[in-house]
């Protein structure tokens, strides 16, 4: 039984790691969003016939790298969170905590953390897909004479795809913020459940 208690004792610490990681993740997603906005500005200049420089062209790969970093970090946090949840679930199987209000509260908030994390992940994937599709539209535009009707149509399509990428990254920011709030509440609940376990032999 002591081994089970030790396992349960790792849950609050693991959730603290998830909360800390989510704080950093939020900044990474915001950075990706800013880079997508910079890409959109470059496309607007291009669409209006303006000139761009080599540095402007680096925004898209930089945005992609930030989105990839955020997606990898979120996958890591989901794995950590899943481990914490499984540890407490094992305790529930052993002790039958299902009717305990503090357990149900923790379970509800744990589910909210997971749900918000999955929404954030979906937003990051969508932002990446739209960014890549926008890049492909720009590559097609390059095959037409500059400022021709076809060129303009493809640049406009790229701009629309980039707007969708920005929308998806904004949704990822919102979901990450929600995830961070949920895991903080879940952490408080986890401590309450852990102290509750002292009542069991």
mmCIF file of N, CA and C in Angstrom, residues 31-45 55-60 63 166:
data_model
loop_
_atom_site.group_PDB
_atom_site.id
_atom_site.type_symbol
_atom_site.label_atom_id
_atom_site.label_comp_id
_atom_site.label_asym_id
_atom_site.label_seq_id
_atom_site.Cartn_x
_atom_site.Cartn_y
_atom_site.Cartn_z
ATOM 1 N N UNK A 31 4.221 33.618 -29.747
ATOM 2 C CA UNK A 31 5.308 33.947 -30.676
ATOM 3 C C UNK A 31 4.961 33.475 -32.085
ATOM 4 N N UNK A 32 4.445 32.264 -32.202
ATOM 5 C CA UNK A 32 4.038 31.744 -33.516
ATOM 6 C C UNK A 32 2.965 32.637 -34.130
ATOM 7 N N UNK A 33 2.024 33.075 -33.316
ATOM 8 C CA UNK A 33 0.946 33.938 -33.812
ATOM 9 C C UNK A 33 1.507 35.267 -34.327
ATOM 10 N N UNK A 34 2.457 35.848 -33.583
ATOM 11 C CA UNK A 34 3.076 37.107 -34.027
ATOM 12 C C UNK A 34 3.809 36.911 -35.358
ATOM 13 N N UNK A 35 4.464 35.775 -35.507
ATOM 14 C CA UNK A 35 5.188 35.508 -36.751
ATOM 15 C C UNK A 35 4.226 35.299 -37.917
ATOM 16 N N UNK A 36 3.093 34.673 -37.649
ATOM 17 C CA UNK A 36 2.075 34.530 -38.695
ATOM 18 C C UNK A 36 1.537 35.899 -39.107
ATOM 19 N N UNK A 37 1.351 36.781 -38.127
ATOM 20 C CA UNK A 37 0.888 38.141 -38.429
ATOM 21 C C UNK A 37 1.917 38.872 -39.292
ATOM 22 N N UNK A 38 3.204 38.653 -39.011
ATOM 23 C CA UNK A 38 4.259 39.265 -39.826
ATOM 24 C C UNK A 38 4.206 38.726 -41.257
ATOM 25 N N UNK A 39 3.946 37.432 -41.404
ATOM 26 C CA UNK A 39 3.790 36.834 -42.745
ATOM 27 C C UNK A 39 2.631 37.493 -43.486
ATOM 28 N N UNK A 40 1.540 37.715 -42.781
ATOM 29 C CA UNK A 40 0.359 38.325 -43.402
ATOM 30 C C UNK A 40 0.676 39.745 -43.875
ATOM 31 N N UNK A 41 1.457 40.490 -43.080
ATOM 32 C CA UNK A 41 1.841 41.849 -43.494
ATOM 33 C C UNK A 41 2.679 41.808 -44.777
ATOM 34 N N UNK A 42 3.608 40.862 -44.839
ATOM 35 C CA UNK A 42 4.450 40.718 -46.033
ATOM 36 C C UNK A 42 3.582 40.398 -47.252
ATOM 37 N N UNK A 43 2.619 39.511 -47.072
ATOM 38 C CA UNK A 43 1.742 39.154 -48.199
ATOM 39 C C UNK A 43 0.906 40.341 -48.659
ATOM 40 N N UNK A 44 0.453 41.165 -47.712
ATOM 41 C CA UNK A 44 -0.326 42.351 -48.092
ATOM 42 C C UNK A 44 0.528 43.296 -48.939
ATOM 43 N N UNK A 45 1.781 43.478 -48.522
ATOM 44 C CA UNK A 45 2.696 44.336 -49.285
ATOM 45 C C UNK A 45 2.873 43.768 -50.688
ATOM 46 N N UNK A 55 14.779 39.277 -45.570
ATOM 47 C CA UNK A 55 14.407 39.068 -44.163
ATOM 48 C C UNK A 55 12.909 38.807 -44.038
ATOM 49 N N UNK A 56 12.116 39.490 -44.869
ATOM 50 C CA UNK A 56 10.663 39.283 -44.834
ATOM 51 C C UNK A 56 10.301 37.836 -45.156
ATOM 52 N N UNK A 57 11.085 37.227 -46.039
ATOM 53 C CA UNK A 57 10.785 35.863 -46.469
ATOM 54 C C UNK A 57 11.092 34.826 -45.397
ATOM 55 N N UNK A 58 11.811 35.225 -44.356
ATOM 56 C CA UNK A 58 12.162 34.281 -43.287
ATOM 57 C C UNK A 58 11.030 34.083 -42.279
ATOM 58 N N UNK A 59 10.015 34.936 -42.321
ATOM 59 C CA UNK A 59 8.939 34.849 -41.328
ATOM 60 C C UNK A 59 8.169 33.530 -41.407
ATOM 61 N N UNK A 60 7.903 33.040 -42.614
ATOM 62 C CA UNK A 60 7.119 31.801 -42.740
ATOM 63 C C UNK A 60 7.854 30.598 -42.156
ATOM 64 N N UNK A 63 7.778 30.996 -38.426
ATOM 65 C CA UNK A 63 6.452 30.699 -37.856
ATOM 66 C C UNK A 63 6.238 29.194 -37.796
ATOM 67 N N UNK A 166 -3.770 32.168 -38.814
ATOM 68 C CA UNK A 166 -3.780 33.087 -37.665
ATOM 69 C C UNK A 166 -4.990 32.824 -36.770
#
